[in-house]
Amino acid sequence: MKIEKQLSPPEELKQKPTDVLKVPFGTVFTDHMFSMQYSSGTWHDAKIHRYAPLSLSPAALCLHYGQGIFEGMKAYRRGERILLFRPAKNFERLNQSAHRMVMPNIDVDFALDVLMELLRVEHSWVPDVAGSSLYIRPTMIGTQAKLGVKPSDEYLFYIILSPVGPYFKEGFSPVHIYLSTEHVRAVRGGVGVAKTMGNYAASLFAGTKASEVGYSQVLWLDALERKYLEEVGTMNIFVKFDDELVTPPLSGTILAGITRDSVLTLTKDMGLKVNERQVSIDEVIEGIASGKVVEMFGCGTAAIIAPVGSLWYNDKPYTVSNGKTGKLTQHIFDELTGIQSGEREDRYGWIVEVD
Ligand code: PLP
Ligand code: COI
């Protein structure tokens, strides 16, 4: 499919932020976006055009029944080079989310071509300050106007871009994580595995509970026994017990994070003992008391690597790693961000360059 371009004239281009590290995450958008429509069983009208509000029927199915999915990825600048980190994985995961939400697939190679073309157009928006990147948000929504509950016959797929600094206002320093014992995020057989909008809506209430005690993120326990760690609001979770690094398995209720997969590869290659296994909250709390839990961190595209400094559980705070960034956490952060920014060798072929 041909990608049509309707670019804004130079005098209508926006001012870029003077200090991207100070811009709250995801609040500034570039001049252009990509969009395409789906109807009668095919994608069509692929276009790069001015970033602008959408026109949707108030009866659009996504607005009522939440048929919407998205992805999160980043472009990094190294001088004049623009680098992407494992971008095909995001479009493959978008298709897995689409399958679960009864939405159409997109062609992964076409989506990569589109993204490359959009990044060529928006090249100057990829920031060059350390710790910054251009966040990429591919999104798909059901747009058919209909109040009956059913999968939409019509869809919109679009990609918007936002120059960002750190996801947490703390930057790369320990975050405070609130364990939700009252609410759950996803049940087995549900949609927890899909990157679908309702999962994030479902997380908001517990988020307000977390902020009441001054904590920033929610760590979810499994919905059945309320016993095993699942994931954090926007990140997968890792715990280091003595010499064993552990992360919960992909059991269908959590997102299969691309950063998680990358951390598993990096740490296995370092020769660490790494296990994907269930971790109970009792094991963590006892491990903190005994000193067996030496480090804990979350990982995700937006947050990168976030050291966990404390946990709030059953009305009590528990300090992890003396509230500091652990050695392994720091090492993984340096290695991952080094590869992503092109400063360190890409031993795994993870980097795709915009040509
Ligand atoms: N879990 C959730 C719920 C997320 O929103 C994210 C962010 O995308 C992750 C985990 C981490 O996934 P990834 O590393 O692919 O960004
Ligand atoms: C990401 O890490 O890209 C995410 O999607 C998290 C987000 C919901 C801000």
PDB file of C-alpha atoms in Angstrom, residues 54-347:
ATOM      1  CA  LEU A  54      -9.699  12.511  15.441  1.00  0.00           C
ATOM      2  CA  SER A  55     -13.155  12.662  14.051  1.00  0.00           C
ATOM      3  CA  LEU A  56     -15.219   9.822  15.560  1.00  0.00           C
ATOM      4  CA  SER A  57     -18.889   9.077  15.894  1.00  0.00           C
ATOM      5  CA  PRO A  58     -20.040   9.447  19.526  1.00  0.00           C
ATOM      6  CA  ALA A  59     -21.364   5.909  19.021  1.00  0.00           C
ATOM      7  CA  ALA A  60     -17.942   4.510  17.994  1.00  0.00           C
ATOM      8  CA  LEU A  61     -17.631   1.050  19.536  1.00  0.00           C
ATOM      9  CA  CYS A  62     -14.232   1.796  21.134  1.00  0.00           C
ATOM     10  CA  LEU A  63     -15.746   4.603  23.189  1.00  0.00           C
ATOM     11  CA  HIS A  64     -18.387   2.350  24.730  1.00  0.00           C
ATOM     12  CA  TYR A  65     -16.960  -1.132  24.906  1.00  0.00           C
ATOM     13  CA  GLY A  66     -13.218  -0.498  24.970  1.00  0.00           C
ATOM     14  CA  GLN A  67     -12.166  -2.213  21.773  1.00  0.00           C
ATOM     15  CA  GLY A  68      -8.784  -0.524  21.648  1.00  0.00           C
ATOM     16  CA  ILE A  69      -5.156  -1.646  21.816  1.00  0.00           C
ATOM     17  CA  PHE A  70      -1.803   0.100  21.730  1.00  0.00           C
ATOM     18  CA  GLU A  71       1.952  -0.288  21.842  1.00  0.00           C
ATOM     19  CA  GLY A  72       4.831   1.686  23.298  1.00  0.00           C
ATOM     20  CA  MET A  73       8.270   1.907  21.743  1.00  0.00           C
ATOM     21  CA  LYS A  74      11.098   4.448  21.493  1.00  0.00           C
ATOM     22  CA  ALA A  75      13.465   5.974  18.922  1.00  0.00           C
ATOM     23  CA  TYR A  76      16.904   7.074  20.143  1.00  0.00           C
ATOM     24  CA  ARG A  77      19.325   9.526  18.553  1.00  0.00           C
ATOM     25  CA  ARG A  78      23.013   8.840  18.114  1.00  0.00           C
ATOM     26  CA  GLY A  79      24.347  11.893  16.262  1.00  0.00           C
ATOM     27  CA  GLU A  80      22.519  11.849  12.950  1.00  0.00           C
ATOM     28  CA  ARG A  81      21.499   8.193  13.356  1.00  0.00           C
ATOM     29  CA  ILE A  82      18.027   7.244  14.602  1.00  0.00           C
ATOM     30  CA  LEU A  83      17.819   3.868  16.327  1.00  0.00           C
ATOM     31  CA  LEU A  84      14.854   1.650  17.214  1.00  0.00           C
ATOM     32  CA  PHE A  85      14.928  -1.165  19.766  1.00  0.00           C
ATOM     33  CA  ARG A  86      13.387  -4.482  18.600  1.00  0.00           C
ATOM     34  CA  PRO A  87      10.507  -2.682  16.835  1.00  0.00           C
ATOM     35  CA  ALA A  88       9.122  -5.782  15.073  1.00  0.00           C
ATOM     36  CA  LYS A  89       8.397  -7.271  18.514  1.00  0.00           C
ATOM     37  CA  ASN A  90       5.986  -4.421  19.259  1.00  0.00           C
ATOM     38  CA  PHE A  91       4.024  -4.885  16.047  1.00  0.00           C
ATOM     39  CA  GLU A  92       3.932  -8.642  16.590  1.00  0.00           C
ATOM     40  CA  ARG A  93       2.569  -8.045  20.092  1.00  0.00           C
ATOM     41  CA  LEU A  94       0.047  -5.556  18.685  1.00  0.00           C
ATOM     42  CA  ASN A  95      -1.216  -8.374  16.472  1.00  0.00           C
ATOM     43  CA  GLN A  96      -1.461 -10.704  19.474  1.00  0.00           C
ATOM     44  CA  SER A  97      -3.480  -8.053  21.327  1.00  0.00           C
ATOM     45  CA  ALA A  98      -5.600  -7.600  18.180  1.00  0.00           C
ATOM     46  CA  HIS A  99      -6.312 -11.326  18.070  1.00  0.00           C
ATOM     47  CA  ARG A 100      -7.486 -11.351  21.709  1.00  0.00           C
ATOM     48  CA  MET A 101      -9.683  -8.281  21.166  1.00  0.00           C
ATOM     49  CA  VAL A 102     -11.141  -9.563  17.851  1.00  0.00           C
ATOM     50  CA  MET A 103      -9.494  -6.805  15.826  1.00  0.00           C
ATOM     51  CA  PRO A 104      -7.727  -7.037  12.454  1.00  0.00           C
ATOM     52  CA  ASN A 105      -3.996  -7.708  12.130  1.00  0.00           C
ATOM     53  CA  ILE A 106      -1.612  -5.291  10.523  1.00  0.00           C
ATOM     54  CA  ASP A 107       1.235  -6.397   8.284  1.00  0.00           C
ATOM     55  CA  VAL A 108       4.362  -6.166  10.456  1.00  0.00           C
ATOM     56  CA  ASP A 109       6.690  -5.273   7.551  1.00  0.00           C
ATOM     57  CA  PHE A 110       4.308  -2.586   6.357  1.00  0.00           C
ATOM     58  CA  ALA A 111       4.015  -1.168   9.895  1.00  0.00           C
ATOM     59  CA  LEU A 112       7.829  -1.042  10.115  1.00  0.00           C
ATOM     60  CA  ASP A 113       8.005   0.763   6.738  1.00  0.00           C
ATOM     61  CA  VAL A 114       5.390   3.242   7.905  1.00  0.00           C
ATOM     62  CA  LEU A 115       7.251   3.883  11.156  1.00  0.00           C
ATOM     63  CA  MET A 116      10.540   4.413   9.289  1.00  0.00           C
ATOM     64  CA  GLU A 117       8.864   6.876   6.936  1.00  0.00           C
ATOM     65  CA  LEU A 118       7.212   8.769   9.803  1.00  0.00           C
ATOM     66  CA  LEU A 119      10.565   8.947  11.623  1.00  0.00           C
ATOM     67  CA  ARG A 120      12.255  10.257   8.471  1.00  0.00           C
ATOM     68  CA  VAL A 121       9.654  13.035   8.387  1.00  0.00           C
ATOM     69  CA  GLU A 122       9.981  13.732  12.139  1.00  0.00           C
ATOM     70  CA  HIS A 123      13.757  13.133  12.330  1.00  0.00           C
ATOM     71  CA  SER A 124      14.419  16.502  13.976  1.00  0.00           C
ATOM     72  CA  TRP A 125      12.038  15.624  16.842  1.00  0.00           C
ATOM     73  CA  VAL A 126      14.213  12.785  18.155  1.00  0.00           C
ATOM     74  CA  PRO A 127      15.939  14.502  21.091  1.00  0.00           C
ATOM     75  CA  ASP A 128      19.683  14.140  21.651  1.00  0.00           C
ATOM     76  CA  VAL A 129      20.020  14.732  25.409  1.00  0.00           C
ATOM     77  CA  ALA A 130      21.092  11.713  27.494  1.00  0.00           C
ATOM     78  CA  GLY A 131      17.990  10.092  29.044  1.00  0.00           C
ATOM     79  CA  SER A 132      15.634  11.329  26.339  1.00  0.00           C
ATOM     80  CA  SER A 133      14.007   9.627  23.350  1.00  0.00           C
ATOM     81  CA  LEU A 134      11.071   9.900  20.996  1.00  0.00           C
ATOM     82  CA  TYR A 135       8.254   7.768  22.424  1.00  0.00           C
ATOM     83  CA  ILE A 136       6.162   6.018  19.768  1.00  0.00           C
ATOM     84  CA  ARG A 137       2.545   5.115  20.396  1.00  0.00           C
ATOM     85  CA  PRO A 138       0.887   2.870  17.757  1.00  0.00           C
ATOM     86  CA  THR A 139      -2.830   2.600  18.533  1.00  0.00           C
ATOM     87  CA  MET A 140      -5.817   0.739  17.053  1.00  0.00           C
ATOM     88  CA  ILE A 141      -9.475   1.440  17.837  1.00  0.00           C
ATOM     89  CA  GLY A 142     -12.839   0.108  16.700  1.00  0.00           C
ATOM     90  CA  THR A 143     -14.636   3.010  15.049  1.00  0.00           C
ATOM     91  CA  GLN A 144     -17.925   1.599  13.779  1.00  0.00           C
ATOM     92  CA  ALA A 145     -20.929   3.579  15.082  1.00  0.00           C
ATOM     93  CA  LYS A 146     -23.098   0.991  16.786  1.00  0.00           C
ATOM     94  CA  LEU A 147     -24.503   0.532  20.275  1.00  0.00           C
ATOM     95  CA  GLY A 148     -24.892  -3.233  20.107  1.00  0.00           C
ATOM     96  CA  VAL A 149     -22.041  -5.125  21.772  1.00  0.00           C
ATOM     97  CA  LYS A 150     -20.022  -6.712  18.960  1.00  0.00           C
ATOM     98  CA  PRO A 151     -16.593  -6.462  17.328  1.00  0.00           C
ATOM     99  CA  SER A 152     -16.360  -3.364  15.150  1.00  0.00           C
ATOM    100  CA  ASP A 153     -16.412  -3.735  11.348  1.00  0.00           C
ATOM    101  CA  GLU A 154     -14.299  -0.565  11.014  1.00  0.00           C
ATOM    102  CA  TYR A 155     -10.988   0.404  12.606  1.00  0.00           C
ATOM    103  CA  LEU A 156      -8.496   3.219  12.764  1.00  0.00           C
ATOM    104  CA  PHE A 157      -4.794   2.523  13.239  1.00  0.00           C
ATOM    105  CA  TYR A 158      -2.535   5.452  13.989  1.00  0.00           C
ATOM    106  CA  ILE A 159       0.938   6.263  15.271  1.00  0.00           C
ATOM    107  CA  ILE A 160       1.730   9.376  17.278  1.00  0.00           C
ATOM    108  CA  LEU A 161       5.139  10.501  18.539  1.00  0.00           C
ATOM    109  CA  SER A 162       6.119  12.295  21.724  1.00  0.00           C
ATOM    110  CA  PRO A 163       9.588  13.505  22.780  1.00  0.00           C
ATOM    111  CA  VAL A 164      10.166  12.270  26.347  1.00  0.00           C
ATOM    112  CA  GLY A 165      12.587  12.204  29.247  1.00  0.00           C
ATOM    113  CA  PRO A 166      12.159   9.880  32.243  1.00  0.00           C
ATOM    114  CA  TYR A 167       8.765   8.270  32.841  1.00  0.00           C
ATOM    115  CA  PHE A 168       8.936   8.793  36.608  1.00  0.00           C
ATOM    116  CA  LYS A 169       9.535  12.277  37.882  1.00  0.00           C
ATOM    117  CA  GLU A 170      12.205  10.750  40.164  1.00  0.00           C
ATOM    118  CA  GLY A 171      14.236   9.847  37.034  1.00  0.00           C
ATOM    119  CA  PHE A 172      16.494   6.802  37.474  1.00  0.00           C
ATOM    120  CA  SER A 173      16.211   6.595  41.241  1.00  0.00           C
ATOM    121  CA  PRO A 174      14.336   4.173  43.494  1.00  0.00           C
ATOM    122  CA  VAL A 175      10.549   4.180  43.149  1.00  0.00           C
ATOM    123  CA  HIS A 176       7.988   3.339  45.801  1.00  0.00           C
ATOM    124  CA  ILE A 177       5.647   0.508  44.990  1.00  0.00           C
ATOM    125  CA  TYR A 178       2.245  -0.101  46.578  1.00  0.00           C
ATOM    126  CA  LEU A 179       1.016  -3.681  46.778  1.00  0.00           C
ATOM    127  CA  SER A 180      -2.639  -3.922  46.036  1.00  0.00           C
ATOM    128  CA  THR A 181      -4.342  -6.464  48.290  1.00  0.00           C
ATOM    129  CA  GLU A 182      -7.885  -5.246  47.689  1.00  0.00           C
ATOM    130  CA  HIS A 183      -8.020  -4.954  43.900  1.00  0.00           C
ATOM    131  CA  VAL A 184      -6.718  -7.095  41.060  1.00  0.00           C
ATOM    132  CA  ARG A 185      -5.690  -6.254  37.511  1.00  0.00           C
ATOM    133  CA  ALA A 186      -6.381  -9.375  35.484  1.00  0.00           C
ATOM    134  CA  VAL A 187      -7.643 -12.903  35.832  1.00  0.00           C
ATOM    135  CA  ARG A 188      -6.506 -15.986  33.957  1.00  0.00           C
ATOM    136  CA  GLY A 189      -8.534 -16.236  30.771  1.00  0.00           C
ATOM    137  CA  GLY A 190      -9.143 -12.467  30.814  1.00  0.00           C
ATOM    138  CA  VAL A 191      -7.372  -9.762  28.811  1.00  0.00           C
ATOM    139  CA  GLY A 192      -4.347  -9.121  31.063  1.00  0.00           C
ATOM    140  CA  VAL A 193      -2.023 -10.504  28.426  1.00  0.00           C
ATOM    141  CA  ALA A 194      -3.235  -7.987  25.807  1.00  0.00           C
ATOM    142  CA  LYS A 195      -2.095  -4.380  25.710  1.00  0.00           C
ATOM    143  CA  THR A 196      -5.655  -3.171  25.733  1.00  0.00           C
ATOM    144  CA  MET A 197      -6.983   0.077  27.110  1.00  0.00           C
ATOM    145  CA  GLY A 198      -9.320  -1.360  29.750  1.00  0.00           C
ATOM    146  CA  ASN A 199      -6.417  -2.937  31.655  1.00  0.00           C
ATOM    147  CA  TYR A 200      -5.107   0.535  32.371  1.00  0.00           C
ATOM    148  CA  ALA A 201      -8.547   1.876  33.297  1.00  0.00           C
ATOM    149  CA  ALA A 202      -8.878  -1.061  35.703  1.00  0.00           C
ATOM    150  CA  SER A 203      -5.615  -0.058  37.359  1.00  0.00           C
ATOM    151  CA  LEU A 204      -6.552   3.537  38.156  1.00  0.00           C
ATOM    152  CA  PHE A 205      -8.496   3.013  41.369  1.00  0.00           C
ATOM    153  CA  ALA A 206      -5.679   1.151  43.117  1.00  0.00           C
ATOM    154  CA  GLY A 207      -3.373   3.889  41.780  1.00  0.00           C
ATOM    155  CA  THR A 208      -5.304   6.482  43.777  1.00  0.00           C
ATOM    156  CA  LYS A 209      -4.891   4.294  46.898  1.00  0.00           C
ATOM    157  CA  ALA A 210      -1.155   4.193  46.243  1.00  0.00           C
ATOM    158  CA  SER A 211      -0.924   7.961  45.914  1.00  0.00           C
ATOM    159  CA  GLU A 212      -2.816   8.424  49.208  1.00  0.00           C
ATOM    160  CA  VAL A 213       0.246   6.966  50.973  1.00  0.00           C
ATOM    161  CA  GLY A 214       2.643   8.843  48.694  1.00  0.00           C
ATOM    162  CA  TYR A 215       3.526   5.831  46.510  1.00  0.00           C
ATOM    163  CA  SER A 216       3.800   6.053  42.745  1.00  0.00           C
ATOM    164  CA  GLN A 217       3.034   2.617  41.294  1.00  0.00           C
ATOM    165  CA  VAL A 218       0.898  -0.423  42.022  1.00  0.00           C
ATOM    166  CA  LEU A 219       2.279  -3.955  42.150  1.00  0.00           C
ATOM    167  CA  TRP A 220      -0.450  -6.476  41.416  1.00  0.00           C
ATOM    168  CA  LEU A 221      -0.910  -9.872  43.006  1.00  0.00           C
ATOM    169  CA  ASP A 222      -2.596 -12.760  41.199  1.00  0.00           C
ATOM    170  CA  ALA A 223      -6.376 -12.514  41.182  1.00  0.00           C
ATOM    171  CA  LEU A 224      -7.074 -16.030  42.439  1.00  0.00           C
ATOM    172  CA  GLU A 225      -4.986 -16.474  45.560  1.00  0.00           C
ATOM    173  CA  ARG A 226      -3.841 -12.847  46.019  1.00  0.00           C
ATOM    174  CA  LYS A 227      -0.476 -14.353  46.793  1.00  0.00           C
ATOM    175  CA  TYR A 228       1.885 -14.277  43.805  1.00  0.00           C
ATOM    176  CA  LEU A 229       3.516 -11.199  42.226  1.00  0.00           C
ATOM    177  CA  GLU A 230       2.232 -10.337  38.751  1.00  0.00           C
ATOM    178  CA  GLU A 231       3.504  -7.015  37.387  1.00  0.00           C
ATOM    179  CA  VAL A 232       3.599  -3.302  38.141  1.00  0.00           C
ATOM    180  CA  GLY A 233       1.238  -0.795  36.461  1.00  0.00           C
ATOM    181  CA  THR A 234       3.488  -0.162  33.481  1.00  0.00           C
ATOM    182  CA  MET A 235       6.351  -2.573  34.095  1.00  0.00           C
ATOM    183  CA  ASN A 236       7.301  -6.197  34.611  1.00  0.00           C
ATOM    184  CA  ILE A 237       8.972  -6.978  37.922  1.00  0.00           C
ATOM    185  CA  PHE A 238      12.250  -8.701  38.867  1.00  0.00           C
ATOM    186  CA  VAL A 239      13.413  -9.712  42.362  1.00  0.00           C
ATOM    187  CA  LYS A 240      16.957 -10.793  43.237  1.00  0.00           C
ATOM    188  CA  PHE A 241      17.102 -13.294  46.094  1.00  0.00           C
ATOM    189  CA  ASP A 242      20.774 -13.799  47.077  1.00  0.00           C
ATOM    190  CA  ASP A 243      22.264 -15.019  43.771  1.00  0.00           C
ATOM    191  CA  GLU A 244      18.987 -15.903  42.037  1.00  0.00           C
ATOM    192  CA  LEU A 245      17.177 -13.415  39.783  1.00  0.00           C
ATOM    193  CA  VAL A 246      13.466 -14.135  39.487  1.00  0.00           C
ATOM    194  CA  THR A 247      10.567 -12.786  37.446  1.00  0.00           C
ATOM    195  CA  PRO A 248       6.972 -14.069  37.371  1.00  0.00           C
ATOM    196  CA  PRO A 249       6.219 -16.428  34.459  1.00  0.00           C
ATOM    197  CA  LEU A 250       4.089 -15.427  31.456  1.00  0.00           C
ATOM    198  CA  SER A 251       0.986 -17.197  32.648  1.00  0.00           C
ATOM    199  CA  GLY A 252      -1.502 -15.239  30.553  1.00  0.00           C
ATOM    200  CA  THR A 253      -2.376 -12.497  33.021  1.00  0.00           C
ATOM    201  CA  ILE A 254       0.631 -10.213  32.521  1.00  0.00           C
ATOM    202  CA  LEU A 255       2.105  -8.425  29.548  1.00  0.00           C
ATOM    203  CA  ALA A 256       4.972 -10.225  27.798  1.00  0.00           C
ATOM    204  CA  GLY A 257       7.312  -7.269  28.115  1.00  0.00           C
ATOM    205  CA  ILE A 258       9.975  -6.774  25.469  1.00  0.00           C
ATOM    206  CA  THR A 259      12.218  -5.190  28.097  1.00  0.00           C
ATOM    207  CA  ARG A 260      11.570  -8.222  30.347  1.00  0.00           C
ATOM    208  CA  ASP A 261      12.668 -10.526  27.552  1.00  0.00           C
ATOM    209  CA  SER A 262      15.771  -8.389  26.939  1.00  0.00           C
ATOM    210  CA  VAL A 263      16.678  -8.385  30.661  1.00  0.00           C
ATOM    211  CA  LEU A 264      16.311 -12.183  30.739  1.00  0.00           C
ATOM    212  CA  THR A 265      18.690 -12.495  27.770  1.00  0.00           C
ATOM    213  CA  LEU A 266      21.241 -10.070  29.226  1.00  0.00           C
ATOM    214  CA  THR A 267      21.291 -11.625  32.698  1.00  0.00           C
ATOM    215  CA  LYS A 268      21.409 -15.230  31.450  1.00  0.00           C
ATOM    216  CA  ASP A 269      24.378 -14.249  29.273  1.00  0.00           C
ATOM    217  CA  MET A 270      26.075 -12.752  32.328  1.00  0.00           C
ATOM    218  CA  GLY A 271      25.950 -16.234  33.827  1.00  0.00           C
ATOM    219  CA  LEU A 272      23.433 -15.311  36.517  1.00  0.00           C
ATOM    220  CA  LYS A 273      21.008 -17.862  37.857  1.00  0.00           C
ATOM    221  CA  VAL A 274      17.760 -16.598  36.338  1.00  0.00           C
ATOM    222  CA  ASN A 275      14.331 -18.154  36.840  1.00  0.00           C
ATOM    223  CA  GLU A 276      10.849 -17.402  35.553  1.00  0.00           C
ATOM    224  CA  ARG A 277       8.843 -18.705  38.453  1.00  0.00           C
ATOM    225  CA  GLN A 278       6.062 -17.752  40.814  1.00  0.00           C
ATOM    226  CA  VAL A 279       7.145 -15.465  43.648  1.00  0.00           C
ATOM    227  CA  SER A 280       4.833 -15.131  46.612  1.00  0.00           C
ATOM    228  CA  ILE A 281       4.534 -11.877  48.495  1.00  0.00           C
ATOM    229  CA  ASP A 282       5.393 -13.824  51.687  1.00  0.00           C
ATOM    230  CA  GLU A 283       8.674 -14.914  50.101  1.00  0.00           C
ATOM    231  CA  VAL A 284       9.437 -11.265  49.282  1.00  0.00           C
ATOM    232  CA  ILE A 285       8.479  -9.868  52.696  1.00  0.00           C
ATOM    233  CA  GLU A 286      10.396 -12.613  54.535  1.00  0.00           C
ATOM    234  CA  GLY A 287      13.310 -12.106  52.154  1.00  0.00           C
ATOM    235  CA  ILE A 288      13.384  -8.390  52.909  1.00  0.00           C
ATOM    236  CA  ALA A 289      13.405  -9.145  56.672  1.00  0.00           C
ATOM    237  CA  SER A 290      16.159 -11.762  56.375  1.00  0.00           C
ATOM    238  CA  GLY A 291      18.249  -9.858  53.846  1.00  0.00           C
ATOM    239  CA  LYS A 292      17.696 -12.527  51.158  1.00  0.00           C
ATOM    240  CA  VAL A 293      15.986  -9.979  48.888  1.00  0.00           C
ATOM    241  CA  VAL A 294      18.939  -7.936  47.744  1.00  0.00           C
ATOM    242  CA  GLU A 295      17.407  -6.002  44.855  1.00  0.00           C
ATOM    243  CA  MET A 296      14.137  -5.432  43.109  1.00  0.00           C
ATOM    244  CA  PHE A 297      13.428  -3.547  39.898  1.00  0.00           C
ATOM    245  CA  GLY A 298      10.672  -2.942  37.364  1.00  0.00           C
ATOM    246  CA  CYS A 299      11.277  -2.778  33.612  1.00  0.00           C
ATOM    247  CA  GLY A 300       9.390  -1.498  30.599  1.00  0.00           C
ATOM    248  CA  THR A 301       9.795   0.683  27.536  1.00  0.00           C
ATOM    249  CA  ALA A 302       8.596   3.914  29.120  1.00  0.00           C
ATOM    250  CA  ALA A 303      10.201   3.340  32.529  1.00  0.00           C
ATOM    251  CA  ILE A 304      13.309   1.474  31.180  1.00  0.00           C
ATOM    252  CA  ILE A 305      14.703   0.059  34.465  1.00  0.00           C
ATOM    253  CA  ALA A 306      13.215   1.358  37.715  1.00  0.00           C
ATOM    254  CA  PRO A 307      14.873   0.323  40.985  1.00  0.00           C
ATOM    255  CA  VAL A 308      12.357  -0.422  43.745  1.00  0.00           C
ATOM    256  CA  GLY A 309      13.286   1.442  46.947  1.00  0.00           C
ATOM    257  CA  SER A 310      10.317   0.465  49.065  1.00  0.00           C
ATOM    258  CA  LEU A 311       7.151  -1.594  49.109  1.00  0.00           C
ATOM    259  CA  TRP A 312       3.911  -0.690  50.844  1.00  0.00           C
ATOM    260  CA  TYR A 313       2.162  -3.876  51.957  1.00  0.00           C
ATOM    261  CA  ASN A 314      -0.709  -4.305  54.442  1.00  0.00           C
ATOM    262  CA  ASP A 315      -0.398  -0.751  55.758  1.00  0.00           C
ATOM    263  CA  LYS A 316       3.346  -0.952  56.307  1.00  0.00           C
ATOM    264  CA  PRO A 317       6.400   0.235  54.352  1.00  0.00           C
ATOM    265  CA  TYR A 318       9.280  -2.170  53.688  1.00  0.00           C
ATOM    266  CA  THR A 319      12.636  -0.818  52.524  1.00  0.00           C
ATOM    267  CA  VAL A 320      14.402  -2.687  49.715  1.00  0.00           C
ATOM    268  CA  SER A 321      18.183  -2.417  49.078  1.00  0.00           C
ATOM    269  CA  ASN A 322      18.411   0.275  51.798  1.00  0.00           C
ATOM    270  CA  GLY A 323      16.277   2.420  49.519  1.00  0.00           C
ATOM    271  CA  LYS A 324      19.154   2.590  47.022  1.00  0.00           C
ATOM    272  CA  THR A 325      19.758   1.354  43.476  1.00  0.00           C
ATOM    273  CA  GLY A 326      21.254  -2.144  43.620  1.00  0.00           C
ATOM    274  CA  LYS A 327      24.447  -3.107  41.768  1.00  0.00           C
ATOM    275  CA  LEU A 328      22.773  -5.478  39.324  1.00  0.00           C
ATOM    276  CA  THR A 329      19.939  -3.004  38.660  1.00  0.00           C
ATOM    277  CA  GLN A 330      22.491  -0.303  37.842  1.00  0.00           C
ATOM    278  CA  HIS A 331      24.448  -2.689  35.614  1.00  0.00           C
ATOM    279  CA  ILE A 332      21.336  -3.720  33.642  1.00  0.00           C
ATOM    280  CA  PHE A 333      20.266  -0.093  33.287  1.00  0.00           C
ATOM    281  CA  ASP A 334      23.708   0.863  31.920  1.00  0.00           C
ATOM    282  CA  GLU A 335      23.859  -2.115  29.573  1.00  0.00           C
ATOM    283  CA  LEU A 336      20.314  -1.749  28.226  1.00  0.00           C
ATOM    284  CA  THR A 337      20.400   2.014  27.764  1.00  0.00           C
ATOM    285  CA  GLY A 338      23.909   1.653  26.286  1.00  0.00           C
ATOM    286  CA  ILE A 339      22.631  -0.762  23.637  1.00  0.00           C
ATOM    287  CA  GLN A 340      19.464   1.265  22.989  1.00  0.00           C
ATOM    288  CA  SER A 341      21.361   4.504  22.467  1.00  0.00           C
ATOM    289  CA  GLY A 342      24.008   2.869  20.271  1.00  0.00           C
ATOM    290  CA  GLU A 343      26.819   3.533  22.785  1.00  0.00           C
ATOM    291  CA  ARG A 344      27.377  -0.140  23.545  1.00  0.00           C
ATOM    292  CA  GLU A 345      27.779  -3.040  21.169  1.00  0.00           C
ATOM    293  CA  ASP A 346      24.490  -4.542  19.917  1.00  0.00           C
ATOM    294  CA  ARG A 347      25.464  -8.190  20.454  1.00  0.00           C
TER     295      ARG A 347
END
